[in-house]
C-alpha cells in the first residue's frame, strides 16, 4: 500500500536555484524520512523528522512537516549538479517497524 | 564505514530457476528488509525481519521467501523465477525502533538488478 506521494514527479532547474519537492501521505505517522537515490544505486538516508516536529535543517536541506495537512516538503538550497538524483519520502506508523516509500521525484540540475 | 552488502550487482537467470539474493550488514542492526523497485511503482516491500529467524510479509510476498539464520544476513529466495520478477532488488537494515526518541533511518545496499529470461 502506497503511503507517500511525491510531487512533482520530475523537476528540472538551473544550478544555484532552490529545489522544492513535496510529499503527501494518508494515515497518521510516527515519523517521515527523505532519501536520495543516484541512478541505478541504493537509497541514501538524508533526514528524519518526527511527527511532533515542524521543521528540520541539515546543511542545504530543509524539511517541513504539516501533520494537519498530512504533507511534507524538502527544500534543497543553492542546488549543485551533484544533487541530480531521485528523492523519496518514506513514512512509518508507530510500532510498524517498516517504512512505506513514495514513488519519488526525479530532480535534474542543469549546469 | 558501515554498510549493507548485496552479493550481486547484476544477475541474469532463466525462468523456473531458484534464485538466491544475499544481503549482509555489519552494523548489528535488528531489522532487515527486502524491497523491489520498478519504474512507476516505486519501492514495494517484499519481506522484512526484526530478529533472527523472524520474518514478516510485506506488501508483495507472493513468489518470494526469505531466510534469516544469522543476525547479519538476510536472504531473499525466488522459488521459481518468472519474467515478472525482473526488477531492481534493494536490501536495507535499521536499528529497531524503540521509544519515540529512538527512530532510525535505513541503510541500503547498492541493489541487485535481476533479469529473468
mmCIF file of C-alpha atoms in Angstrom:
data_model
loop_
_atom_site.group_PDB
_atom_site.id
_atom_site.type_symbol
_atom_site.label_atom_id
_atom_site.label_comp_id
_atom_site.label_asym_id
_atom_site.label_seq_id
_atom_site.Cartn_x
_atom_site.Cartn_y
_atom_site.Cartn_z
ATOM 1 C CA UNK A 1 0.000 0.000 0.000
ATOM 2 C CA UNK A 2 1.445 3.328 -1.036
ATOM 3 C CA UNK A 3 1.659 5.910 1.697
ATOM 4 C CA UNK A 4 3.775 8.815 0.460
ATOM 5 C CA UNK A 5 3.101 10.532 -2.825
ATOM 6 C CA UNK A 6 5.748 12.911 -4.109
ATOM 7 C CA UNK A 7 5.059 15.942 -6.210
ATOM 8 C CA UNK A 8 6.235 16.794 -8.793
ATOM 9 C CA UNK A 9 7.261 13.536 -10.434
ATOM 10 C CA UNK A 10 10.085 15.345 -12.195
ATOM 11 C CA UNK A 11 11.784 18.689 -11.657
ATOM 12 C CA UNK A 12 14.471 20.374 -13.741
ATOM 13 C CA UNK A 13 16.195 23.554 -12.547
ATOM 14 C CA UNK A 14 19.375 25.536 -13.093
ATOM 15 C CA UNK A 15 22.371 25.117 -10.873
ATOM 16 C CA UNK A 16 22.253 27.532 -7.981
ATOM 17 C CA UNK A 17 18.461 27.640 -7.807
ATOM 18 C CA UNK A 18 16.448 26.159 -4.977
ATOM 19 C CA UNK A 19 14.541 22.908 -5.442
ATOM 20 C CA UNK A 20 11.345 22.101 -3.571
ATOM 21 C CA UNK A 21 9.727 18.686 -3.501
ATOM 22 C CA UNK A 22 6.512 17.779 -1.754
ATOM 23 C CA UNK A 23 5.189 14.629 -0.169
ATOM 24 C CA UNK A 24 1.646 13.831 0.892
ATOM 25 C CA UNK A 25 0.522 10.842 2.915
ATOM 26 C CA UNK A 26 -2.756 9.341 4.005
ATOM 27 C CA UNK A 27 -2.617 7.981 7.531
ATOM 28 C CA UNK A 28 -1.180 9.133 10.840
ATOM 29 C CA UNK A 29 2.551 8.712 11.027
ATOM 30 C CA UNK A 30 5.279 8.353 13.611
ATOM 31 C CA UNK A 31 7.952 9.981 11.502
ATOM 32 C CA UNK A 32 8.746 10.925 7.932
ATOM 33 C CA UNK A 33 12.094 10.449 6.221
ATOM 34 C CA UNK A 34 13.665 11.645 2.985
ATOM 35 C CA UNK A 35 16.084 9.598 0.896
ATOM 36 C CA UNK A 36 18.162 10.242 -2.209
ATOM 37 C CA UNK A 37 18.905 7.718 -4.932
ATOM 38 C CA UNK A 38 21.522 8.240 -7.570
ATOM 39 C CA UNK A 39 20.834 6.490 -10.844
ATOM 40 C CA UNK A 40 20.879 2.717 -10.503
ATOM 41 C CA UNK A 41 22.112 2.736 -6.921
ATOM 42 C CA UNK A 42 20.729 2.195 -3.445
ATOM 43 C CA UNK A 43 18.978 4.862 -1.422
ATOM 44 C CA UNK A 44 20.799 7.139 0.991
ATOM 45 C CA UNK A 45 19.107 8.484 4.110
ATOM 46 C CA UNK A 46 19.030 12.294 4.170
ATOM 47 C CA UNK A 47 16.911 13.474 7.049
ATOM 48 C CA UNK A 48 14.249 12.321 9.500
ATOM 49 C CA UNK A 49 11.521 14.435 11.038
ATOM 50 C CA UNK A 50 9.334 13.222 13.883
ATOM 51 C CA UNK A 51 5.588 13.735 13.955
ATOM 52 C CA UNK A 52 5.891 16.293 16.756
ATOM 53 C CA UNK A 53 8.425 18.393 14.830
ATOM 54 C CA UNK A 54 7.582 21.037 12.248
ATOM 55 C CA UNK A 55 10.927 21.830 10.655
ATOM 56 C CA UNK A 56 14.455 20.435 10.479
ATOM 57 C CA UNK A 57 17.622 21.544 8.798
ATOM 58 C CA UNK A 58 20.688 19.642 7.658
ATOM 59 C CA UNK A 59 23.241 21.597 5.662
ATOM 60 C CA UNK A 60 21.480 22.786 2.492
ATOM 61 C CA UNK A 61 18.406 20.687 3.259
ATOM 62 C CA UNK A 62 15.295 21.974 4.960
ATOM 63 C CA UNK A 63 12.356 19.712 5.709
ATOM 64 C CA UNK A 64 8.957 20.801 6.938
ATOM 65 C CA UNK A 65 6.116 18.661 8.206
ATOM 66 C CA UNK A 66 2.457 19.638 8.468
ATOM 67 C CA UNK A 67 0.583 16.802 10.131
ATOM 68 C CA UNK A 68 -2.759 18.602 9.838
ATOM 69 C CA UNK A 69 -2.376 18.560 6.051
ATOM 70 C CA UNK A 70 -0.525 15.253 6.030
ATOM 71 C CA UNK A 71 2.251 16.720 3.946
ATOM 72 C CA UNK A 72 5.962 17.406 3.982
ATOM 73 C CA UNK A 73 8.337 19.356 1.813
ATOM 74 C CA UNK A 74 12.041 19.033 1.112
ATOM 75 C CA UNK A 75 13.914 22.163 0.103
ATOM 76 C CA UNK A 76 17.412 21.970 -1.342
ATOM 77 C CA UNK A 77 19.030 25.395 -1.438
ATOM 78 C CA UNK A 78 21.750 26.530 -3.842
ATOM 79 C CA UNK A 79 21.474 23.354 -5.909
ATOM 80 C CA UNK A 80 24.519 21.685 -7.445
ATOM 81 C CA UNK A 81 24.953 19.271 -10.321
ATOM 82 C CA UNK A 82 25.707 16.542 -7.770
ATOM 83 C CA UNK A 83 22.170 16.945 -6.376
ATOM 84 C CA UNK A 84 20.814 15.345 -9.551
ATOM 85 C CA UNK A 85 19.043 12.235 -8.258
ATOM 86 C CA UNK A 86 15.657 10.844 -7.315
ATOM 87 C CA UNK A 87 14.262 11.849 -3.946
ATOM 88 C CA UNK A 88 11.856 9.711 -1.952
ATOM 89 C CA UNK A 89 9.795 10.351 1.117
ATOM 90 C CA UNK A 90 9.002 7.465 3.429
ATOM 91 C CA UNK A 91 6.689 7.166 6.396
ATOM 92 C CA UNK A 92 6.004 4.721 9.163
ATOM 93 C CA UNK A 93 3.329 4.333 11.769
ATOM 94 C CA UNK A 94 4.202 3.830 15.385
ATOM 95 C CA UNK A 95 5.157 0.242 16.078
ATOM 96 C CA UNK A 96 5.127 -0.759 12.433
ATOM 97 C CA UNK A 97 8.930 -1.035 12.227
ATOM 98 C CA UNK A 98 8.760 -0.577 8.483
ATOM 99 C CA UNK A 99 8.819 2.298 6.043
ATOM 100 C CA UNK A 100 6.485 2.840 3.122
ATOM 101 C CA UNK A 101 8.042 4.784 0.257
ATOM 102 C CA UNK A 102 6.543 7.092 -2.297
ATOM 103 C CA UNK A 103 7.341 6.894 -5.987
ATOM 104 C CA UNK A 104 9.903 9.667 -5.877
ATOM 105 C CA UNK A 105 10.717 12.955 -7.550
ATOM 106 C CA UNK A 106 13.339 12.930 -10.277
ATOM 107 C CA UNK A 107 15.460 16.073 -9.834
ATOM 108 C CA UNK A 108 17.768 17.280 -12.607
ATOM 109 C CA UNK A 109 20.178 20.145 -12.014
ATOM 110 C CA UNK A 110 21.303 21.783 -15.244
ATOM 111 C CA UNK A 111 24.760 23.391 -15.293
ATOM 112 C CA UNK B 1 32.394 2.641 7.097
ATOM 113 C CA UNK B 2 29.204 0.792 7.983
ATOM 114 C CA UNK B 3 27.423 -0.825 5.137
ATOM 115 C CA UNK B 4 24.932 -3.211 3.648
ATOM 116 C CA UNK B 5 26.384 -5.522 1.022
ATOM 117 C CA UNK B 6 24.354 -7.239 -1.647
ATOM 118 C CA UNK B 7 26.166 -10.170 -3.196
ATOM 119 C CA UNK B 8 25.494 -9.391 -6.846
ATOM 120 C CA UNK B 9 25.159 -6.120 -8.722
ATOM 121 C CA UNK B 10 23.668 -7.717 -11.834
ATOM 122 C CA UNK B 11 22.124 -11.147 -12.220
ATOM 123 C CA UNK B 12 20.569 -12.958 -15.179
ATOM 124 C CA UNK B 13 18.530 -16.091 -14.507
ATOM 125 C CA UNK B 14 16.276 -18.351 -16.507
ATOM 126 C CA UNK B 15 12.568 -18.802 -15.939
ATOM 127 C CA UNK B 16 11.915 -21.530 -13.404
ATOM 128 C CA UNK B 17 15.298 -21.305 -11.700
ATOM 129 C CA UNK B 18 15.573 -20.959 -7.937
ATOM 130 C CA UNK B 19 17.318 -17.678 -7.211
ATOM 131 C CA UNK B 20 19.058 -16.564 -4.030
ATOM 132 C CA UNK B 21 19.758 -12.905 -3.330
ATOM 133 C CA UNK B 22 22.071 -12.373 -0.389
ATOM 134 C CA UNK B 23 22.363 -9.370 1.871
ATOM 135 C CA UNK B 24 24.835 -8.842 4.701
ATOM 136 C CA UNK B 25 25.085 -5.906 7.115
ATOM 137 C CA UNK B 26 27.884 -5.157 9.530
ATOM 138 C CA UNK B 27 26.071 -2.733 11.826
ATOM 139 C CA UNK B 28 24.457 -5.208 14.253
ATOM 140 C CA UNK B 29 21.033 -3.982 13.112
ATOM 141 C CA UNK B 30 17.979 -5.897 14.277
ATOM 142 C CA UNK B 31 15.751 -5.041 11.320
ATOM 143 C CA UNK B 32 16.356 -6.076 7.738
ATOM 144 C CA UNK B 33 14.206 -5.512 4.667
ATOM 145 C CA UNK B 34 13.823 -6.542 1.057
ATOM 146 C CA UNK B 35 12.229 -4.143 -1.425
ATOM 147 C CA UNK B 36 11.807 -4.291 -5.149
ATOM 148 C CA UNK B 37 11.846 -1.163 -7.265
ATOM 149 C CA UNK B 38 10.063 -0.845 -10.600
ATOM 150 C CA UNK B 39 9.506 2.205 -12.804
ATOM 151 C CA UNK B 40 6.237 3.900 -11.958
ATOM 152 C CA UNK B 41 5.680 1.719 -8.897
ATOM 153 C CA UNK B 42 8.378 2.992 -6.568
ATOM 154 C CA UNK B 43 9.711 0.759 -3.802
ATOM 155 C CA UNK B 44 7.499 -2.044 -2.612
ATOM 156 C CA UNK B 45 8.206 -4.098 0.496
ATOM 157 C CA UNK B 46 8.518 -7.840 -0.089
ATOM 158 C CA UNK B 47 9.533 -9.157 3.344
ATOM 159 C CA UNK B 48 11.149 -7.872 6.470
ATOM 160 C CA UNK B 49 12.700 -9.379 9.572
ATOM 161 C CA UNK B 50 13.051 -7.842 13.004
ATOM 162 C CA UNK B 51 15.106 -10.626 14.556
ATOM 163 C CA UNK B 52 16.938 -13.819 13.756
ATOM 164 C CA UNK B 53 14.583 -16.484 12.401
ATOM 165 C CA UNK B 54 11.703 -13.975 12.414
ATOM 166 C CA UNK B 55 10.032 -12.774 9.236
ATOM 167 C CA UNK B 56 7.016 -10.744 8.267
ATOM 168 C CA UNK B 57 5.301 -10.450 4.912
ATOM 169 C CA UNK B 58 5.363 -7.085 3.251
ATOM 170 C CA UNK B 59 3.034 -5.851 0.550
ATOM 171 C CA UNK B 60 4.077 -8.209 -2.253
ATOM 172 C CA UNK B 61 5.385 -11.508 -0.785
ATOM 173 C CA UNK B 62 3.914 -13.810 -3.428
ATOM 174 C CA UNK B 63 6.579 -15.801 -5.250
ATOM 175 C CA UNK B 64 9.235 -14.992 -2.660
ATOM 176 C CA UNK B 65 10.523 -16.410 0.589
ATOM 177 C CA UNK B 66 13.242 -15.277 2.981
ATOM 178 C CA UNK B 67 15.711 -16.709 5.412
ATOM 179 C CA UNK B 68 17.430 -15.129 8.384
ATOM 180 C CA UNK B 69 19.574 -17.664 10.184
ATOM 181 C CA UNK B 70 22.089 -15.102 11.426
ATOM 182 C CA UNK B 71 21.573 -11.532 12.524
ATOM 183 C CA UNK B 72 23.802 -10.070 9.844
ATOM 184 C CA UNK B 73 22.416 -11.981 6.860
ATOM 185 C CA UNK B 74 19.012 -11.792 5.192
ATOM 186 C CA UNK B 75 18.408 -13.849 2.071
ATOM 187 C CA UNK B 76 15.648 -13.409 -0.480
ATOM 188 C CA UNK B 77 14.633 -16.523 -2.382
ATOM 189 C CA UNK B 78 12.721 -16.679 -5.617
ATOM 190 C CA UNK B 79 11.373 -20.207 -5.558
ATOM 191 C CA UNK B 80 10.753 -20.387 -9.318
ATOM 192 C CA UNK B 81 11.820 -17.248 -11.115
ATOM 193 C CA UNK B 82 9.407 -15.681 -13.557
ATOM 194 C CA UNK B 83 9.818 -12.838 -16.024
ATOM 195 C CA UNK B 84 7.584 -10.560 -13.930
ATOM 196 C CA UNK B 85 10.208 -10.757 -11.193
ATOM 197 C CA UNK B 86 12.678 -8.886 -13.366
ATOM 198 C CA UNK B 87 13.401 -5.874 -11.203
ATOM 199 C CA UNK B 88 15.854 -3.970 -9.025
ATOM 200 C CA UNK B 89 16.041 -5.576 -5.588
ATOM 201 C CA UNK B 90 17.121 -3.456 -2.639
ATOM 202 C CA UNK B 91 18.110 -4.698 0.787
ATOM 203 C CA UNK B 92 18.102 -2.390 3.798
ATOM 204 C CA UNK B 93 18.713 -2.594 7.513
ATOM 205 C CA UNK B 94 17.972 -0.466 10.565
ATOM 206 C CA UNK B 95 18.121 -0.458 14.308
ATOM 207 C CA UNK B 96 14.859 -1.440 15.939
ATOM 208 C CA UNK B 97 12.629 1.494 16.655
ATOM 209 C CA UNK B 98 12.164 1.923 20.393
ATOM 210 C CA UNK B 99 10.726 4.884 22.203
ATOM 211 C CA UNK B 100 9.601 7.936 20.226
ATOM 212 C CA UNK B 101 13.162 9.196 20.661
ATOM 213 C CA UNK B 102 14.632 6.097 19.120
ATOM 214 C CA UNK B 103 13.681 6.256 15.473
ATOM 215 C CA UNK B 104 16.222 5.390 12.855
ATOM 216 C CA UNK B 105 16.752 5.663 9.160
ATOM 217 C CA UNK B 106 17.548 2.759 6.891
ATOM 218 C CA UNK B 107 20.893 1.888 5.397
ATOM 219 C CA UNK B 108 20.509 0.475 1.897
ATOM 220 C CA UNK B 109 22.685 -1.787 -0.167
ATOM 221 C CA UNK B 110 23.607 -0.848 -3.737
ATOM 222 C CA UNK B 111 20.924 -3.076 -5.204
ATOM 223 C CA UNK B 112 20.792 -6.166 -7.405
ATOM 224 C CA UNK B 113 19.377 -5.753 -10.869
ATOM 225 C CA UNK B 114 17.817 -9.127 -11.672
ATOM 226 C CA UNK B 115 16.771 -10.077 -15.176
ATOM 227 C CA UNK B 116 14.742 -13.249 -15.675
ATOM 228 C CA UNK B 117 14.756 -14.523 -19.250
#
